[in-house]
Amino acid sequence: MIQLLRIELYKIFKRPRTYISFGIMTAITFVIQLAMLTDGKTFIGFAMQGINEQFDIQGNILNGYLVTYIILQSLLVQIPLLVALVAGDSLTGEANLGTLRLLLTKPITRPKLVLIKFFSSFIYTVLLIIWLAIVALFFSLLLFGKGDMINLKSETFIMIMQNDVMWRYAAAFGYAVLAMTTIASLALLLSAFADNSIGPIISTMGIVVVLTILSNLQIPLFNHIKPYLFTTHTIGWKGFFDEPVPYAAIARSAMVLILYTLGFLVTTIFYFNRKDIKS
Amino acid sequence: MKKHLWLLFLCLYSLPVFAGDANELFYALRTKVLSVKDYTADVKMKIDVTYMRIPELKGTLYFKSPDKLRLERHGGLSVFPKKNINLTLVNLIPAGQVMVLDMGYATRAGKKERILKVVPEDDQSNIVLSKIWVDEENMLALRTETTTRNDGTVIMDLEFGNYIPYALPDKVTILMDVKDYKLPKGMAMDYISENEVESKAKASKGTKGSIQITYLKYAVNTGLSDNIFKLKGRNEEEN
Amino acid sequence: METIIETRNLSKSFKGIKAVDGISFAIGHGDVCGFLGQNGAGKSTIMRMLLGLIYPDSGSIFINGTEFGNHRRYLLKNVGAIIERPDMYGYLSGWDNLKIFAALSDMKIPAARLHEVLEIVGLKGREKDKVKGYSQGMKQRLGIAIAMVHKPDLLILDEPTNGLDPQGIAEMRALLISLSKDHGKTILISSHLLVEIEQIATSMLIIHKGRKVVEGPVNKLLHPDDSLVEVIIRADSSAVGRLSLSQWQKYLHSTEDTVLTFKMNPGNAPALNKWLVGENIDVLEIRSKHSLEEYFLSLTNDTIIKDRAI
């Protein structure tokens, strides 16, 4: 299994396309950092309007920690796409290349192949998030400095001491890996159903976008289904920036994501195991 | 406005007053308070507002008479109520010519205190009326209740210990009115947890906020430079 | 002879259309079995079923006497295959591709063996180049290298000469003959180049519209006496009349203008030529037509669809 995983990772990281994701993420991060450098104060001023009416908050508000948070929030839409680019292509990509039939004429079981694809997508996701942590957190701290972090929720203003932030980011990035792994497993599932690469990537994004909208719509009709949508829980990383940290809610959200991931994975294995390979 | 003030005065005059004494007492108190030209103090600050979750802030508070104030948090953020609700007694005791009304004595927590009502004669002043609970023996204001023109009513409770000669408190609790706060949903993209439900319930209960400042150590009248008050955070520096 | 592949009543439908319809056949150890059928006859489907890529609706497959279904992984260790095109990871080198697929064969394969197969297929010196820069022939050869690197007893090759130039085809033929003769491999090979199959196959399996038409050893199916010999003569109105009175009449298969076709052993052609010359019939050309092609076309003619297994 380890050997096969190594081969899979070798294939992924030998492919130029893989690095496009890292490049895109770096570019988006830098664009946001640049925007914050030039226009961050207006943005903060706008966001802080409600608070500034009554309180005077002085100091380096727009610091690296806050900018990282803004980047993470903005990348919510993009990261699933980057994850889907690899995970959604993992089975259909082989089918497109014509290598899937060659792979499956080798003494390797299909469930094993799916698991290898899943774990390699997982490792890719981990590396993507680590990279995000480096470019977003490291460069934001470098450009904007340190400071206490403010977190503006719709009805709450939270301030976190700067020496209390890093562990939250570690936890948040860890949670982001879990959330993105759920997306990866969805993309993998769609990849098992499809015969071309674009289909699963677009479908994954479509599902994520539609469900995210449903998760955020303030319509009572959807309130009953919201807790069951994985997109409601993919933003659970934000919980680590709440005070007090809602551990129970985060644990529940994490559990939902784990169940979805396992559900997608088992369905993929089941379906792919019975699929006729005609590509 | 003036018309209303006269009405108010009329009401106040109908109460039992000991104007001479009270005036003396107020001015003596104000002189004592104003004798502190500046101070630097290590403080701990606790902000308790329903929609704010701020941990205890530790820092150094710089004050320079009459109204310069700055909390230095060594790279951290400082949070103050808006400038006109100031955190120091000086700003809650009306300046200039005032009308002092003696409201007699009251006992609070087993302690006999004299109550003064002070109305500034300058009708441009943000302070409309200040009610002061005075410890006559030590010449200290133990509580002020200040009605402001724009910022509602601010109540300040003061506890003294080590710095009685300067009328500098060891602990101050400020109670004030706070308005609701709301950020557009789309901007926040909240992760909904039970905290949210809790805070919503709390928010609907009331709109009073409190700030508690504990002063650990003062350095009084060291001749603080104005520059200290110009050193601000990175954002302000750039402005 | 001991069989290496055996199928029993293999059937498969796609969206209600029968692609393979109750096919049973057997291939013996050491055979080079030419697998023939028109496009869409079901060859690829059968080959994919033999490799576990497509699941049969009914019927069973045995490899070395073991039923395939539950022992897929074990049985595939002993099989090498090219299905349709030998597609690979174009962004990797030939060496990387070979190494990856060798590693997937569930056995330890030393680097020396990789070099050896590259030598056999004639890719030595080009193995570090990216596969996307390979010609079709090089890809086919790399495909063969991948199929044989783990020394399987059975090679299943679907159109391995596709896209090869005449020299490539000749090289591939030589390679396959060597793999069979020198290394004792059993090869199931499909190709639309019947001439090639004719030259290397020891047995044949012909299917048509999902059903088996014929299977058996080449020497039995293609008897030399069944060969067609075409004689082109100068126009002579009495030639056919004289022929029908001669001893060659029994071999005469058809006549069309100046083309006379005989069904006989090509070894009789010189004697026929002598007789024609003796009869003053001008012979312009005598040629033996490819027997397999004729045979195949005659079998896959829509009117003759019946099981003619030998």
mmCIF file of N, CA and C in Angstrom, chain A residues 24-127:
data_model
loop_
_atom_site.group_PDB
_atom_site.id
_atom_site.type_symbol
_atom_site.label_atom_id
_atom_site.label_comp_id
_atom_site.label_asym_id
_atom_site.label_seq_id
_atom_site.Cartn_x
_atom_site.Cartn_y
_atom_site.Cartn_z
ATOM 1 N N ILE A 24 -2.013 29.059 -8.136
ATOM 2 C CA ILE A 24 -3.261 29.830 -8.056
ATOM 3 C C ILE A 24 -3.469 30.328 -6.631
ATOM 4 N N MET A 25 -3.240 29.401 -5.689
ATOM 5 C CA MET A 25 -3.482 29.766 -4.291
ATOM 6 C C MET A 25 -2.524 30.877 -3.852
ATOM 7 N N THR A 26 -1.270 30.747 -4.287
ATOM 8 C CA THR A 26 -0.291 31.772 -3.944
ATOM 9 C C THR A 26 -0.719 33.110 -4.543
ATOM 10 N N ALA A 27 -1.164 33.055 -5.804
ATOM 11 C CA ALA A 27 -1.547 34.291 -6.487
ATOM 12 C C ALA A 27 -2.733 34.954 -5.770
ATOM 13 N N ILE A 28 -3.754 34.143 -5.450
ATOM 14 C CA ILE A 28 -4.936 34.723 -4.786
ATOM 15 C C ILE A 28 -4.522 35.344 -3.448
ATOM 16 N N THR A 29 -3.679 34.600 -2.729
ATOM 17 C CA THR A 29 -3.230 35.086 -1.422
ATOM 18 C C THR A 29 -2.509 36.426 -1.573
ATOM 19 N N PHE A 30 -1.607 36.489 -2.539
ATOM 20 C CA PHE A 30 -0.856 37.725 -2.718
ATOM 21 C C PHE A 30 -1.769 38.869 -3.145
ATOM 22 N N VAL A 31 -2.756 38.539 -3.976
ATOM 23 C CA VAL A 31 -3.688 39.581 -4.429
ATOM 24 C C VAL A 31 -4.445 40.149 -3.223
ATOM 25 N N ILE A 32 -4.906 39.260 -2.359
ATOM 26 C CA ILE A 32 -5.643 39.737 -1.181
ATOM 27 C C ILE A 32 -4.710 40.550 -0.277
ATOM 28 N N GLN A 33 -3.480 40.048 -0.114
ATOM 29 C CA GLN A 33 -2.529 40.780 0.727
ATOM 30 C C GLN A 33 -2.249 42.165 0.153
ATOM 31 N N LEU A 34 -2.118 42.207 -1.173
ATOM 32 C CA LEU A 34 -1.863 43.487 -1.832
ATOM 33 C C LEU A 34 -3.057 44.426 -1.639
ATOM 34 N N ALA A 35 -4.260 43.855 -1.821
ATOM 35 C CA ALA A 35 -5.471 44.654 -1.645
ATOM 36 C C ALA A 35 -5.546 45.187 -0.218
ATOM 37 N N MET A 36 -5.174 44.359 0.722
ATOM 38 C CA MET A 36 -5.215 44.769 2.130
ATOM 39 C C MET A 36 -4.156 45.825 2.417
ATOM 40 N N LEU A 37 -3.013 45.687 1.751
ATOM 41 C CA LEU A 37 -1.946 46.679 1.952
ATOM 42 C C LEU A 37 -2.405 48.042 1.446
ATOM 43 N N THR A 38 -3.090 48.042 0.300
ATOM 44 C CA THR A 38 -3.459 49.319 -0.298
ATOM 45 C C THR A 38 -4.788 49.844 0.230
ATOM 46 N N ASP A 39 -5.725 48.939 0.469
ATOM 47 C CA ASP A 39 -7.070 49.410 0.765
ATOM 48 C C ASP A 39 -7.648 48.778 2.018
ATOM 49 N N GLY A 40 -6.785 48.143 2.792
ATOM 50 C CA GLY A 40 -7.257 47.397 3.955
ATOM 51 C C GLY A 40 -7.951 48.264 4.982
ATOM 52 N N LYS A 41 -7.451 49.494 5.128
ATOM 53 C CA LYS A 41 -8.007 50.357 6.179
ATOM 54 C C LYS A 41 -9.466 50.710 5.881
ATOM 55 N N THR A 42 -9.752 50.933 4.587
ATOM 56 C CA THR A 42 -11.135 51.246 4.207
ATOM 57 C C THR A 42 -12.014 50.039 4.523
ATOM 58 N N PHE A 43 -11.473 48.873 4.158
ATOM 59 C CA PHE A 43 -12.220 47.639 4.390
ATOM 60 C C PHE A 43 -12.506 47.458 5.880
ATOM 61 N N ILE A 44 -11.461 47.653 6.678
ATOM 62 C CA ILE A 44 -11.608 47.480 8.125
ATOM 63 C C ILE A 44 -12.560 48.549 8.671
ATOM 64 N N GLY A 45 -12.393 49.774 8.149
ATOM 65 C CA GLY A 45 -13.248 50.866 8.595
ATOM 66 C C GLY A 45 -14.709 50.536 8.354
ATOM 67 N N PHE A 46 -14.977 49.963 7.190
ATOM 68 C CA PHE A 46 -16.347 49.608 6.841
ATOM 69 C C PHE A 46 -16.868 48.505 7.764
ATOM 70 N N ALA A 47 -16.019 47.508 7.950
ATOM 71 C CA ALA A 47 -16.440 46.377 8.786
ATOM 72 C C ALA A 47 -16.613 46.787 10.240
ATOM 73 N N MET A 48 -15.816 47.781 10.650
ATOM 74 C CA MET A 48 -15.802 48.156 12.068
ATOM 75 C C MET A 48 -16.787 49.291 12.386
ATOM 76 N N GLN A 49 -17.516 49.733 11.376
ATOM 77 C CA GLN A 49 -18.420 50.866 11.576
ATOM 78 C C GLN A 49 -19.233 50.766 12.862
ATOM 79 N N GLY A 50 -19.880 49.619 13.020
ATOM 80 C CA GLY A 50 -20.759 49.411 14.167
ATOM 81 C C GLY A 50 -20.023 49.549 15.482
ATOM 82 N N ILE A 51 -18.808 49.017 15.513
ATOM 83 C CA ILE A 51 -18.015 49.051 16.735
ATOM 84 C C ILE A 51 -17.488 50.466 16.978
ATOM 85 N N ASN A 52 -17.012 51.091 15.902
ATOM 86 C CA ASN A 52 -16.370 52.390 16.046
ATOM 87 C C ASN A 52 -17.309 53.488 16.536
ATOM 88 N N GLU A 53 -18.601 53.256 16.383
ATOM 89 C CA GLU A 53 -19.557 54.233 16.878
ATOM 90 C C GLU A 53 -19.420 54.404 18.384
ATOM 91 N N GLN A 54 -19.066 53.325 19.044
ATOM 92 C CA GLN A 54 -19.055 53.357 20.507
ATOM 93 C C GLN A 54 -17.687 53.124 21.123
ATOM 94 N N PHE A 55 -16.814 52.487 20.343
ATOM 95 C CA PHE A 55 -15.503 52.166 20.919
ATOM 96 C C PHE A 55 -14.395 52.653 20.014
ATOM 97 N N ASP A 56 -13.335 52.940 20.670
ATOM 98 C CA ASP A 56 -12.156 53.418 19.984
ATOM 99 C C ASP A 56 -11.146 52.288 20.065
ATOM 100 N N ILE A 57 -10.880 51.655 18.912
ATOM 101 C CA ILE A 57 -9.931 50.549 18.975
ATOM 102 C C ILE A 57 -8.654 50.995 18.300
ATOM 103 N N GLN A 58 -7.614 50.992 19.078
ATOM 104 C CA GLN A 58 -6.356 51.513 18.560
ATOM 105 C C GLN A 58 -5.312 50.417 18.537
ATOM 106 N N GLY A 59 -4.386 50.577 17.609
ATOM 107 C CA GLY A 59 -3.310 49.604 17.489
ATOM 108 C C GLY A 59 -3.341 49.003 16.097
ATOM 109 N N ASN A 60 -2.546 48.004 15.905
ATOM 110 C CA ASN A 60 -2.418 47.381 14.592
ATOM 111 C C ASN A 60 -3.561 46.379 14.372
ATOM 112 N N ILE A 61 -4.715 46.934 14.020
ATOM 113 C CA ILE A 61 -5.884 46.065 13.827
ATOM 114 C C ILE A 61 -5.676 45.164 12.610
ATOM 115 N N LEU A 62 -5.237 45.786 11.516
ATOM 116 C CA LEU A 62 -5.045 45.037 10.271
ATOM 117 C C LEU A 62 -3.692 44.333 10.328
ATOM 118 N N ASN A 63 -3.593 43.409 11.235
ATOM 119 C CA ASN A 63 -2.314 42.694 11.376
ATOM 120 C C ASN A 63 -2.363 41.367 10.622
ATOM 121 N N GLY A 64 -1.244 40.670 10.645
ATOM 122 C CA GLY A 64 -1.121 39.425 9.889
ATOM 123 C C GLY A 64 -2.176 38.403 10.225
ATOM 124 N N TYR A 65 -2.544 38.351 11.474
ATOM 125 C CA TYR A 65 -3.538 37.347 11.881
ATOM 126 C C TYR A 65 -4.897 37.629 11.247
ATOM 127 N N LEU A 66 -5.282 38.916 11.258
ATOM 128 C CA LEU A 66 -6.586 39.261 10.690
ATOM 129 C C LEU A 66 -6.567 39.065 9.180
ATOM 130 N N VAL A 67 -5.456 39.469 8.547
ATOM 131 C CA VAL A 67 -5.361 39.326 7.093
ATOM 132 C C VAL A 67 -5.444 37.839 6.719
ATOM 133 N N THR A 68 -4.784 36.992 7.497
ATOM 134 C CA THR A 68 -4.850 35.554 7.228
ATOM 135 C C THR A 68 -6.291 35.058 7.308
ATOM 136 N N TYR A 69 -7.000 35.564 8.306
ATOM 137 C CA TYR A 69 -8.405 35.167 8.471
ATOM 138 C C TYR A 69 -9.221 35.594 7.248
ATOM 139 N N ILE A 70 -8.960 36.811 6.794
ATOM 140 C CA ILE A 70 -9.681 37.320 5.618
ATOM 141 C C ILE A 70 -9.351 36.457 4.393
ATOM 142 N N ILE A 71 -8.068 36.078 4.285
ATOM 143 C CA ILE A 71 -7.656 35.233 3.154
ATOM 144 C C ILE A 71 -8.367 33.885 3.224
ATOM 145 N N LEU A 72 -8.367 33.288 4.409
ATOM 146 C CA LEU A 72 -9.010 31.983 4.567
ATOM 147 C C LEU A 72 -10.478 32.069 4.190
ATOM 148 N N GLN A 73 -11.115 33.129 4.647
ATOM 149 C CA GLN A 73 -12.537 33.305 4.364
ATOM 150 C C GLN A 73 -12.773 33.469 2.865
ATOM 151 N N SER A 74 -11.878 34.215 2.209
ATOM 152 C CA SER A 74 -12.037 34.439 0.772
ATOM 153 C C SER A 74 -11.749 33.169 -0.020
ATOM 154 N N LEU A 75 -10.812 32.368 0.473
ATOM 155 C CA LEU A 75 -10.411 31.178 -0.281
ATOM 156 C C LEU A 75 -11.378 30.018 -0.114
ATOM 157 N N LEU A 76 -12.384 30.217 0.726
ATOM 158 C CA LEU A 76 -13.388 29.160 0.941
ATOM 159 C C LEU A 76 -13.938 28.625 -0.369
ATOM 160 N N VAL A 77 -14.103 29.524 -1.331
ATOM 161 C CA VAL A 77 -14.686 29.128 -2.605
ATOM 162 C C VAL A 77 -13.638 28.502 -3.516
ATOM 163 N N GLN A 78 -12.409 29.016 -3.414
ATOM 164 C CA GLN A 78 -11.393 28.555 -4.365
ATOM 165 C C GLN A 78 -10.756 27.219 -3.993
ATOM 166 N N ILE A 79 -10.509 27.014 -2.712
ATOM 167 C CA ILE A 79 -9.792 25.786 -2.334
ATOM 168 C C ILE A 79 -10.534 24.526 -2.778
ATOM 169 N N PRO A 80 -11.876 24.463 -2.594
ATOM 170 C CA PRO A 80 -12.546 23.256 -3.086
ATOM 171 C C PRO A 80 -12.275 23.011 -4.568
ATOM 172 N N LEU A 81 -12.190 24.093 -5.348
ATOM 173 C CA LEU A 81 -11.918 23.920 -6.774
ATOM 174 C C LEU A 81 -10.526 23.312 -6.977
ATOM 175 N N LEU A 82 -9.567 23.818 -6.209
ATOM 176 C CA LEU A 82 -8.194 23.324 -6.349
ATOM 177 C C LEU A 82 -8.099 21.868 -5.919
ATOM 178 N N VAL A 83 -8.843 21.519 -4.881
ATOM 179 C CA VAL A 83 -8.848 20.129 -4.405
ATOM 180 C C VAL A 83 -9.532 19.247 -5.455
ATOM 181 N N ALA A 84 -10.639 19.767 -6.009
ATOM 182 C CA ALA A 84 -11.375 18.995 -7.016
ATOM 183 C C ALA A 84 -10.542 18.795 -8.277
ATOM 184 N N LEU A 85 -9.664 19.753 -8.557
ATOM 185 C CA LEU A 85 -8.811 19.641 -9.745
ATOM 186 C C LEU A 85 -7.996 18.362 -9.722
ATOM 187 N N VAL A 86 -7.566 17.966 -8.545
ATOM 188 C CA VAL A 86 -6.756 16.749 -8.430
ATOM 189 C C VAL A 86 -7.624 15.530 -8.114
ATOM 190 N N ALA A 87 -8.494 15.677 -7.113
ATOM 191 C CA ALA A 87 -9.292 14.518 -6.696
ATOM 192 C C ALA A 87 -10.304 14.137 -7.786
ATOM 193 N N GLY A 88 -10.895 15.157 -8.425
ATOM 194 C CA GLY A 88 -11.887 14.876 -9.450
ATOM 195 C C GLY A 88 -11.267 14.266 -10.691
ATOM 196 N N ASP A 89 -9.977 14.434 -10.803
ATOM 197 C CA ASP A 89 -9.269 13.936 -11.979
ATOM 198 C C ASP A 89 -8.621 12.589 -11.695
ATOM 199 N N SER A 90 -8.693 12.145 -10.439
ATOM 200 C CA SER A 90 -7.858 10.997 -10.072
ATOM 201 C C SER A 90 -8.249 9.712 -10.791
ATOM 202 N N LEU A 91 -9.541 9.450 -10.932
ATOM 203 C CA LEU A 91 -9.936 8.241 -11.664
ATOM 204 C C LEU A 91 -10.200 8.550 -13.134
ATOM 205 N N THR A 92 -10.918 9.657 -13.382
ATOM 206 C CA THR A 92 -11.219 9.978 -14.779
ATOM 207 C C THR A 92 -9.956 10.380 -15.534
ATOM 208 N N GLY A 93 -9.012 10.969 -14.812
ATOM 209 C CA GLY A 93 -7.751 11.345 -15.446
ATOM 210 C C GLY A 93 -7.058 10.121 -16.014
ATOM 211 N N GLU A 94 -7.059 9.048 -15.226
ATOM 212 C CA GLU A 94 -6.447 7.794 -15.684
ATOM 213 C C GLU A 94 -7.256 7.234 -16.856
ATOM 214 N N ALA A 95 -8.585 7.380 -16.749
ATOM 215 C CA ALA A 95 -9.440 6.878 -17.823
ATOM 216 C C ALA A 95 -9.168 7.648 -19.109
ATOM 217 N N ASN A 96 -9.018 8.974 -18.959
ATOM 218 C CA ASN A 96 -8.741 9.808 -20.133
ATOM 219 C C ASN A 96 -7.408 9.488 -20.772
ATOM 220 N N LEU A 97 -6.417 9.306 -19.918
ATOM 221 C CA LEU A 97 -5.082 8.994 -20.430
ATOM 222 C C LEU A 97 -5.067 7.610 -21.070
ATOM 223 N N GLY A 98 -6.010 6.776 -20.637
ATOM 224 C CA GLY A 98 -6.034 5.399 -21.126
ATOM 225 C C GLY A 98 -5.249 4.481 -20.214
ATOM 226 N N THR A 99 -4.736 5.039 -19.130
ATOM 227 C CA THR A 99 -3.901 4.231 -18.237
ATOM 228 C C THR A 99 -4.731 3.447 -17.224
ATOM 229 N N LEU A 100 -6.019 3.816 -17.101
ATOM 230 C CA LEU A 100 -6.848 3.123 -16.110
ATOM 231 C C LEU A 100 -6.951 1.642 -16.446
ATOM 232 N N ARG A 101 -7.164 1.333 -17.735
ATOM 233 C CA ARG A 101 -7.317 -0.072 -18.104
ATOM 234 C C ARG A 101 -5.998 -0.822 -17.912
ATOM 235 N N LEU A 102 -4.900 -0.104 -18.123
ATOM 236 C CA LEU A 102 -3.602 -0.748 -17.916
ATOM 237 C C LEU A 102 -3.378 -0.992 -16.421
ATOM 238 N N LEU A 103 -3.756 0.008 -15.628
ATOM 239 C CA LEU A 103 -3.627 -0.126 -14.166
ATOM 240 C C LEU A 103 -4.425 -1.314 -13.660
ATOM 241 N N LEU A 104 -5.639 -1.437 -14.186
ATOM 242 C CA LEU A 104 -6.538 -2.464 -13.663
ATOM 243 C C LEU A 104 -6.261 -3.847 -14.240
ATOM 244 N N THR A 105 -5.325 -3.929 -15.190
ATOM 245 C CA THR A 105 -4.927 -5.269 -15.613
ATOM 246 C C THR A 105 -3.744 -5.738 -14.764
ATOM 247 N N LYS A 106 -3.370 -4.889 -13.822
ATOM 248 C CA LYS A 106 -2.301 -5.266 -12.887
ATOM 249 C C LYS A 106 -2.948 -5.871 -11.650
ATOM 250 N N PRO A 107 -2.209 -6.696 -10.949
ATOM 251 C CA PRO A 107 -2.801 -7.359 -9.777
ATOM 252 C C PRO A 107 -3.006 -6.399 -8.609
ATOM 253 N N ILE A 108 -3.928 -5.487 -8.800
ATOM 254 C CA ILE A 108 -4.245 -4.540 -7.732
ATOM 255 C C ILE A 108 -5.771 -4.441 -7.708
ATOM 256 N N THR A 109 -6.343 -4.566 -6.510
ATOM 257 C CA THR A 109 -7.809 -4.595 -6.443
ATOM 258 C C THR A 109 -8.362 -3.188 -6.628
ATOM 259 N N ARG A 110 -9.568 -3.121 -7.097
ATOM 260 C CA ARG A 110 -10.154 -1.802 -7.334
ATOM 261 C C ARG A 110 -10.368 -1.017 -6.030
ATOM 262 N N PRO A 111 -10.868 -1.666 -4.955
ATOM 263 C CA PRO A 111 -10.992 -0.898 -3.699
ATOM 264 C C PRO A 111 -9.652 -0.310 -3.267
ATOM 265 N N LYS A 112 -8.592 -1.076 -3.497
ATOM 266 C CA LYS A 112 -7.270 -0.587 -3.120
ATOM 267 C C LYS A 112 -6.896 0.629 -3.967
ATOM 268 N N LEU A 113 -7.218 0.544 -5.250
ATOM 269 C CA LEU A 113 -6.912 1.663 -6.134
ATOM 270 C C LEU A 113 -7.664 2.921 -5.678
ATOM 271 N N VAL A 114 -8.942 2.744 -5.317
ATOM 272 C CA VAL A 114 -9.737 3.890 -4.847
ATOM 273 C C VAL A 114 -9.118 4.446 -3.563
ATOM 274 N N LEU A 115 -8.733 3.553 -2.657
ATOM 275 C CA LEU A 115 -8.133 4.012 -1.396
ATOM 276 C C LEU A 115 -6.835 4.771 -1.650
ATOM 277 N N ILE A 116 -6.056 4.265 -2.590
ATOM 278 C CA ILE A 116 -4.797 4.956 -2.908
ATOM 279 C C ILE A 116 -5.092 6.339 -3.480
ATOM 280 N N LYS A 117 -6.094 6.395 -4.350
ATOM 281 C CA LYS A 117 -6.473 7.684 -4.931
ATOM 282 C C LYS A 117 -6.960 8.628 -3.825
ATOM 283 N N PHE A 118 -7.710 8.058 -2.885
ATOM 284 C CA PHE A 118 -8.231 8.877 -1.788
ATOM 285 C C PHE A 118 -7.085 9.403 -0.919
ATOM 286 N N PHE A 119 -6.190 8.503 -0.526
ATOM 287 C CA PHE A 119 -5.100 8.927 0.360
ATOM 288 C C PHE A 119 -4.151 9.898 -0.345
ATOM 289 N N SER A 120 -3.947 9.677 -1.647
ATOM 290 C CA SER A 120 -3.056 10.609 -2.342
ATOM 291 C C SER A 120 -3.735 11.978 -2.458
ATOM 292 N N SER A 121 -5.061 11.983 -2.682
ATOM 293 C CA SER A 121 -5.782 13.267 -2.708
ATOM 294 C C SER A 121 -5.715 13.925 -1.335
ATOM 295 N N PHE A 122 -5.796 13.081 -0.303
ATOM 296 C CA PHE A 122 -5.719 13.602 1.068
ATOM 297 C C PHE A 122 -4.357 14.259 1.320
ATOM 298 N N ILE A 123 -3.302 13.561 0.902
ATOM 299 C CA ILE A 123 -1.954 14.109 1.118
ATOM 300 C C ILE A 123 -1.777 15.406 0.325
ATOM 301 N N TYR A 124 -2.313 15.394 -0.884
ATOM 302 C CA TYR A 124 -2.261 16.605 -1.702
ATOM 303 C C TYR A 124 -2.988 17.755 -0.984
ATOM 304 N N THR A 125 -4.146 17.434 -0.412
ATOM 305 C CA THR A 125 -4.920 18.443 0.311
ATOM 306 C C THR A 125 -4.126 18.974 1.502
ATOM 307 N N VAL A 126 -3.505 18.057 2.232
ATOM 308 C CA VAL A 126 -2.700 18.463 3.394
ATOM 309 C C VAL A 126 -1.600 19.424 2.932
ATOM 310 N N LEU A 127 -0.932 19.054 1.843
ATOM 311 C CA LEU A 127 0.172 19.893 1.364
ATOM 312 C C LEU A 127 -0.344 21.255 0.887
#
